[in-house]
Coordinates of C-alpha atoms in Angstrom, one line a residue:
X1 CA -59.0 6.9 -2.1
X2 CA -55.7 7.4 0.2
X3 CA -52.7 4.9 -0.9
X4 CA -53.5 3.9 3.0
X5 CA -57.3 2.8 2.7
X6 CA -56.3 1.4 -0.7
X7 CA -54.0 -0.9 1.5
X8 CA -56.5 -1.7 3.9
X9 CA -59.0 -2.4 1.1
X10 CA -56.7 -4.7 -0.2
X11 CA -56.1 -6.6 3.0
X12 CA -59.4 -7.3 3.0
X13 CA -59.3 -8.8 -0.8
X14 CA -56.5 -11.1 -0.3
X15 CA -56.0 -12.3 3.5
X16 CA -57.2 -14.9 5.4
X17 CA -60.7 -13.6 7.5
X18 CA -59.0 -14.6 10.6
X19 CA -56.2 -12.2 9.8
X20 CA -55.7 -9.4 12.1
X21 CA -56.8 -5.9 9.5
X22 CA -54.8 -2.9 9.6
X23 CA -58.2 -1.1 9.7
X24 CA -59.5 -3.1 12.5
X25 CA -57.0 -2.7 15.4
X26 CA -57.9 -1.9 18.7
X27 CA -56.1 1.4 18.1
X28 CA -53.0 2.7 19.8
X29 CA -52.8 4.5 23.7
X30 CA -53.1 7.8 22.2
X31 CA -55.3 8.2 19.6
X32 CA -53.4 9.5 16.6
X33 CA -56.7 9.0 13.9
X34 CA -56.1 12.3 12.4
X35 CA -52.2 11.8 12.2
X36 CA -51.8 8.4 10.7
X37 CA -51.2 9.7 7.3
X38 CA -52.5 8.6 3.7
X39 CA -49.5 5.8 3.0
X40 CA -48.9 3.3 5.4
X41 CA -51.2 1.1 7.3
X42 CA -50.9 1.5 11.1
X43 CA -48.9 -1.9 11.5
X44 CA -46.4 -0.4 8.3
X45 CA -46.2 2.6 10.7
X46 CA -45.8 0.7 13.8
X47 CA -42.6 -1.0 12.0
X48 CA -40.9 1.4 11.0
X49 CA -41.1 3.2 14.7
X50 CA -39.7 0.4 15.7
X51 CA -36.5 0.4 13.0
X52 CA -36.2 3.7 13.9
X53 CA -36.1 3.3 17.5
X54 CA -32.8 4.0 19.8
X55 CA -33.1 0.7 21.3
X56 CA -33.8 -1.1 18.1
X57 CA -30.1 0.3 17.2
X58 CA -28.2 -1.2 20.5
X59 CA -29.7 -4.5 19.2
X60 CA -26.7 -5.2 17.3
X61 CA -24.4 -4.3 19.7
X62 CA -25.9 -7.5 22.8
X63 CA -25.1 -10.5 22.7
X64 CA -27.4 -13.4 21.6
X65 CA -25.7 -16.7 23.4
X66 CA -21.8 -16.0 23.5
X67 CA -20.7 -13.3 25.7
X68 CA -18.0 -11.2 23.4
X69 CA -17.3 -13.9 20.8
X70 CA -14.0 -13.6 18.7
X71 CA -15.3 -13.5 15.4
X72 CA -17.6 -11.2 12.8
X73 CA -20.2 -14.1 12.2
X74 CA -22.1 -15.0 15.6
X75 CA -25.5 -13.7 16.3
X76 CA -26.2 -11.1 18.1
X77 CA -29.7 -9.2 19.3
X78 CA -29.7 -7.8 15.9
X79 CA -29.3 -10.5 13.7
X80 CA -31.7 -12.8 15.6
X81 CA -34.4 -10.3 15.1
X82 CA -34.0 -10.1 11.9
X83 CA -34.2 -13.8 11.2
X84 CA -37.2 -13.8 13.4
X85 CA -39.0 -11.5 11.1
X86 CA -37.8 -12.9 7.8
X87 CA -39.7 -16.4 9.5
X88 CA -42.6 -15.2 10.5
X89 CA -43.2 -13.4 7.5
X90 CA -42.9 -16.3 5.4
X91 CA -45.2 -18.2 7.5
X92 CA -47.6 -15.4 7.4
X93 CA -47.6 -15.0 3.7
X94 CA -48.0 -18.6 3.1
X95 CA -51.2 -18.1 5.6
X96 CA -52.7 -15.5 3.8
X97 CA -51.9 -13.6 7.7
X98 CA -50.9 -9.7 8.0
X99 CA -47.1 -9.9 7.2
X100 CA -46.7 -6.4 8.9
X101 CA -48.3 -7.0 11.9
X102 CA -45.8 -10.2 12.2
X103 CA -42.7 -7.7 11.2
X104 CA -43.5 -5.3 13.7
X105 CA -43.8 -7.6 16.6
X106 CA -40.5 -9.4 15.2
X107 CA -38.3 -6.2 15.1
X108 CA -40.0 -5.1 18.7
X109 CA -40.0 -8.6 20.2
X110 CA -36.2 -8.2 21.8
X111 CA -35.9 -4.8 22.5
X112 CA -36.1 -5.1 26.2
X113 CA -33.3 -7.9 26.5
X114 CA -30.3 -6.9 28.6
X115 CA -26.2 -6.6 28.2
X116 CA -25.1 -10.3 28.3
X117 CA -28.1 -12.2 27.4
X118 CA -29.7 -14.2 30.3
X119 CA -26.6 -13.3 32.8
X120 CA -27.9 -9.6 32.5
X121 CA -31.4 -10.7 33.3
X122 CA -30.6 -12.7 36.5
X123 CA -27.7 -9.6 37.4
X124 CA -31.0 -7.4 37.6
X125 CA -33.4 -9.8 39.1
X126 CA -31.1 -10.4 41.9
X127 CA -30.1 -7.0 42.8
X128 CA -34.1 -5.7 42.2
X129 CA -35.1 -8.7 44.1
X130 CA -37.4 -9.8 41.9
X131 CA -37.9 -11.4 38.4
X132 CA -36.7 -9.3 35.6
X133 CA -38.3 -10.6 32.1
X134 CA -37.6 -9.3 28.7
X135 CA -40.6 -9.5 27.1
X136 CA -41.9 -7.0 30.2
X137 CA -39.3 -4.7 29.4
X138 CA -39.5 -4.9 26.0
X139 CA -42.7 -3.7 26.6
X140 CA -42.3 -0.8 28.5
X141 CA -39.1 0.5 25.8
X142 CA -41.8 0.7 23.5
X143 CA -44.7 2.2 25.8
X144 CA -42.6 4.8 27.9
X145 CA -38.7 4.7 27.3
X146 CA -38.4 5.7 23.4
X147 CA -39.1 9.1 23.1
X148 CA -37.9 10.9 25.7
X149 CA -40.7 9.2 27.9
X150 CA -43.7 9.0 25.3
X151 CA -42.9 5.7 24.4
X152 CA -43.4 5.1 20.8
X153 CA -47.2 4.6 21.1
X154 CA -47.5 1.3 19.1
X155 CA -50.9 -0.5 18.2
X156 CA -52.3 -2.7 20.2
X157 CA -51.7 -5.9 18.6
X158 CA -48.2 -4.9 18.4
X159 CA -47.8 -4.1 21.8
X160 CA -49.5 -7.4 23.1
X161 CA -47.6 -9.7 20.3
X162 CA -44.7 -8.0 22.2
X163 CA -45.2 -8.9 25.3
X164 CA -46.4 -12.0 25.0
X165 CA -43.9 -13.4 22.2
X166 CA -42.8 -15.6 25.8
X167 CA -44.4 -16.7 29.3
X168 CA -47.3 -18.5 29.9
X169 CA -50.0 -15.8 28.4
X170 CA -49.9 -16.6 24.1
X171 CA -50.9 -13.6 21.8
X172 CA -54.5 -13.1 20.5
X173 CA -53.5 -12.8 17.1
X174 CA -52.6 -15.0 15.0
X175 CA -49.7 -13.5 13.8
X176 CA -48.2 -12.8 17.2
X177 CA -48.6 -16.7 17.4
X178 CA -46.4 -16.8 14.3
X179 CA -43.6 -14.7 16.0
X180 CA -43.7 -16.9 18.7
X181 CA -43.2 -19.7 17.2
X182 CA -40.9 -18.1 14.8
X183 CA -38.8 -17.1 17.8
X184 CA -38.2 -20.9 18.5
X185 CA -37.3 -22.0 14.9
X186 CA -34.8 -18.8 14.7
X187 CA -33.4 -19.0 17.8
X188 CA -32.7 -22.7 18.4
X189 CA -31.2 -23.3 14.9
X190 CA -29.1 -20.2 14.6
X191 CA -27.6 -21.2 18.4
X192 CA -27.0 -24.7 17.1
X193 CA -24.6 -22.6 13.7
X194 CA -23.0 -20.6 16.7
X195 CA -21.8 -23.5 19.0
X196 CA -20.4 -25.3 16.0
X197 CA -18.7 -22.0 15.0
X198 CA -17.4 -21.8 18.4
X199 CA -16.0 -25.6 18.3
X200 CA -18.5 -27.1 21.1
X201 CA -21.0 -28.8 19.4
X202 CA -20.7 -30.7 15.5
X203 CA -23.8 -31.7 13.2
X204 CA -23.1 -35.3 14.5
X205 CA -23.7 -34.3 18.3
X206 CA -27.1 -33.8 17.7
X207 CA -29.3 -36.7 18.1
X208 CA -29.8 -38.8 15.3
X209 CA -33.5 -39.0 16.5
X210 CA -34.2 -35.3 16.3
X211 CA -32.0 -35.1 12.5
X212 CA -34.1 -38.0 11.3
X213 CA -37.2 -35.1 11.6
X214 CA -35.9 -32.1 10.7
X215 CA -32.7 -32.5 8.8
X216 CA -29.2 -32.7 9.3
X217 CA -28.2 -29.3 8.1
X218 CA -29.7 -25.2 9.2
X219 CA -30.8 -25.2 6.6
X220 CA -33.0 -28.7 6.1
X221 CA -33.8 -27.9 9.9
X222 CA -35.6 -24.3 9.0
X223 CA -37.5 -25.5 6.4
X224 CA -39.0 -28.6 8.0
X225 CA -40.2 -26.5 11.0
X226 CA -41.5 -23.6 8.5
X227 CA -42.9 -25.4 6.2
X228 CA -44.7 -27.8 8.5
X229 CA -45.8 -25.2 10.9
X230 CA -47.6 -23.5 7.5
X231 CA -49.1 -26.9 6.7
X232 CA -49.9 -28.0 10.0
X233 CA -51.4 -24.5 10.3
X234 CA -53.6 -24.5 7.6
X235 CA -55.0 -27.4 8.5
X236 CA -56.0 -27.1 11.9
X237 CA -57.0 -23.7 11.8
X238 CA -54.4 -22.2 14.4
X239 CA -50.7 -21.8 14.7
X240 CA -48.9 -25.1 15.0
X241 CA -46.3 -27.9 14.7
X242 CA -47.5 -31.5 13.8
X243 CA -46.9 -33.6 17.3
X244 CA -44.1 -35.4 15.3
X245 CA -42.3 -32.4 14.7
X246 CA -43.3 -30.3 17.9
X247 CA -41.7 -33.4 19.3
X248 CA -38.4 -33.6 18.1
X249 CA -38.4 -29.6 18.4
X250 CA -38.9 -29.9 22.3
X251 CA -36.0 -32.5 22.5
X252 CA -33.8 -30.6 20.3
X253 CA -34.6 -27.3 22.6
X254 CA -33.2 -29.7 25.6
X255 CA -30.3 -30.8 24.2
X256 CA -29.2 -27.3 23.6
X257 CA -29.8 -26.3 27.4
X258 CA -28.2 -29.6 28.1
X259 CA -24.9 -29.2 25.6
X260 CA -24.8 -25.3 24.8
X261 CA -26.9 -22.9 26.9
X262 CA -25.5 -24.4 30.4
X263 CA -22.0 -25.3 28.6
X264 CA -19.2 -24.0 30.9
X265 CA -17.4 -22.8 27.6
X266 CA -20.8 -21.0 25.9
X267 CA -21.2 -19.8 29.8
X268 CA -17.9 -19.0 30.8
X269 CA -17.8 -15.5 31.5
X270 CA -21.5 -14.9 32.5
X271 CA -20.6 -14.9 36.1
X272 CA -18.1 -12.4 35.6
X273 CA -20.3 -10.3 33.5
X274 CA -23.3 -10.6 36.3
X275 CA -21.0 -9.4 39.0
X276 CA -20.3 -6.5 36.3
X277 CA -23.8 -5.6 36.0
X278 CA -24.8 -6.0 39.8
X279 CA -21.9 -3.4 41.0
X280 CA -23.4 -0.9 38.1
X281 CA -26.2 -1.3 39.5
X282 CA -25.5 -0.6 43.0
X283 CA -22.9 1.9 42.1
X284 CA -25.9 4.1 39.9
X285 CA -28.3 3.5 42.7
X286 CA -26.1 5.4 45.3
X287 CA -24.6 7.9 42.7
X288 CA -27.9 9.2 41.3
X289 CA -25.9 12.3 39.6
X290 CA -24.0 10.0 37.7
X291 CA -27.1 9.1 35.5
X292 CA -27.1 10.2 32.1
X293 CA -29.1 13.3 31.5
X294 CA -32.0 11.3 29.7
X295 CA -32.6 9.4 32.8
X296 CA -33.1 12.0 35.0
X297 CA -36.6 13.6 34.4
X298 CA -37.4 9.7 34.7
X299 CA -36.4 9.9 38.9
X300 CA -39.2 11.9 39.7
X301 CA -41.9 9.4 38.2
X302 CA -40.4 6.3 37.8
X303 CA -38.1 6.2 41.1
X304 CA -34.5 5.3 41.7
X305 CA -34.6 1.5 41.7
X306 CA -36.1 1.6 37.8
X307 CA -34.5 4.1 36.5
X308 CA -31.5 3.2 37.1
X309 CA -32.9 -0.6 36.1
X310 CA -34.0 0.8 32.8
X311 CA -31.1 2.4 32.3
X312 CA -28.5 -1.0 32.8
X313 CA -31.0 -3.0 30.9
X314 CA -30.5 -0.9 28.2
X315 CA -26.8 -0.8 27.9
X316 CA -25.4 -2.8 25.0
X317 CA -22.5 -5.2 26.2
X318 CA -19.7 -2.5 25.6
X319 CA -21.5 0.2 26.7
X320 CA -21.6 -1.4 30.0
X321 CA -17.8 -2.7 29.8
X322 CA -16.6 0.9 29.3
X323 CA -18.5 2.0 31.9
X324 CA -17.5 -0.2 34.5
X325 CA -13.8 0.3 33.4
X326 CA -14.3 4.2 33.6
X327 CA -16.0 3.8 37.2
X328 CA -14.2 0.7 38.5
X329 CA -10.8 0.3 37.0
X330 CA -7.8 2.8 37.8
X331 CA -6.9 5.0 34.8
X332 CA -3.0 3.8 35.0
X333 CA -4.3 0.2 34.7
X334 CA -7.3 1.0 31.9
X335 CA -5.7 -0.5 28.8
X336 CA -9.1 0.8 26.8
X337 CA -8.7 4.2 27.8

């Protein structure tokens, strides 16, 4: 017996039935049965493709909320990821779910956001002309832009739990359900450490409504929402919140698009940083030699509008600053170069 069927014999000893099992997926686009190797289970695999992915490197390098904060300790791509996965794998174990499967659709879940947060998505949904979404191209870095084109040929589960970690379609699996809902505990929380970092929110802004439920500290807050999303969970079967704490979740999600996410001071430079991003854009579309070698093969399949999309979307924020000094900016007056 391999150390991988071992693994997968394992699964089957100690999960939950309703757990997704390594040796059950749906399989991957290309079949790679004879290459998947004696050690790790496909999702194990499909992880560490992931980690060692180009894009999953820029992570660290775009912004979460604040656009170019002063300061080491403000989240970025990166660091939200992470926190996303450390969630969901907690909520997994306690489930008796497939922690890989939730890790690998954590570290993937963000890999198609732009430079700038939301201000890059509605840069390239203006200038394209219609909708750009993350979770799409997050999606599509994994299935054709890693790789020099072959994409990075992830399991299905992984792949769906991807692209439907947001919008209106929910994953299959239970432990894409985790990640999605881990997304929401991360990101909400770690937003609410930023804008008190940044001096535009304090503990006692928040609603004492909402801190009666789930805490008045990070801390108190992400262990309410984990622990009673496990509870809750086991109980009914399927990956939820109790109504009390869904609740007070919702209204704490409003209050930050309310007091931090449309705050003039969190948002200050977005407009700036769109206007960046949309003369890239239109200066790559009409300078197609100006692409970066990598892109190019990609012109004769994928066509100029997304190629030269993919290629923005995948800048990190000062990859796309330089850039735009170097094309935009005259060299006596480029105080980077």
């Amino acid at each position: 017996m391999t150390i991988r069927s071992e693994l997968e014999y394992l699964e089957h000893r100690r999960l939950n039935p309703k757990a997704a099992f390594a040796d059950e997926s749906r399989g991957r686009p290309v079949s790679e049965e004879d290459q998947e190797g004696d050690i790790r289970t496909c999702y194990q695999r499909d992880a560490d493709r992931i980690v060692h992915s180009k894009a999953f490197r820029r992570l660290m390098h775009k912004t979460q909320v604040f656009l170019r904060p002063e300061g080491d300790h403000y989240r970025t791509r990166m660091t939200h990821t992470l926190e996303v996965a450390r969630i969901a794998r907690t909520i997994t174990r306690a489930l008796g779910l497939n922690e890989d499967l939730a890790e690998a659709i954590a570290l993937g879940h963000d890999l198609g956001h732009t430079p700038f947060g939301h201000a890059g998505e509605a840069a390239l949904s203006d200038v394209t002309g219609k909708p750009f979404r993350h979770n799409e191209q997050s999606l599509r870095v994994v299935d054709i832009l890693e790789q020099d084109g072959r994409g990075l040929n992830l399991t299905w589960e992984v792949r769906m739990g991807i692209l439907q970690h947001t919008g209106k379609d929910w994953p299959e699996t239970l432990e894409g359900k985790v990640v999605r809902r881990s997304d929401q505990i991360a990101y909400v929380n770690h937003d609410i450490d930023d804008a008190i970092r940044a001096g535009i929110l304090s503990e006692d802004d928040i609603p004492q409504s909402i801190c009666a439920i789930l805490g008045h500290t990070h801390g108190q807050r992400i262990d309410r929402l984990v622990l009673d999303a496990i509870e809750t969970s086991r109980e009914a079967g399927e990956i939820l919140l109790s109504p009390t704490v869904d609740k007070a979740l919702q209204e704490l999600r409003s209050f930050m698009f309310e007091n931090v996410y449309r705050n003039p001071i969190a948002k200050g430079q977005e407009n700036k940083a769109k206007d960046m991003l949309k003369q890239l854009y239109e200066y790559y579309f009409s300078h197609p030699d100006a692409i970066p070698m990598d892109f190019q093969p990609q012109l004769s399949f994928g066509g100029m509008e997304q190629t030269v999309c993919d290629y923005i979307a995948g800048m990190t924020d000062n990859y796309a600053v330089d850039k735009y000094t170097e094309i935009f900016i005259p060299a006596g007056w480029n105080v980077r170069g």
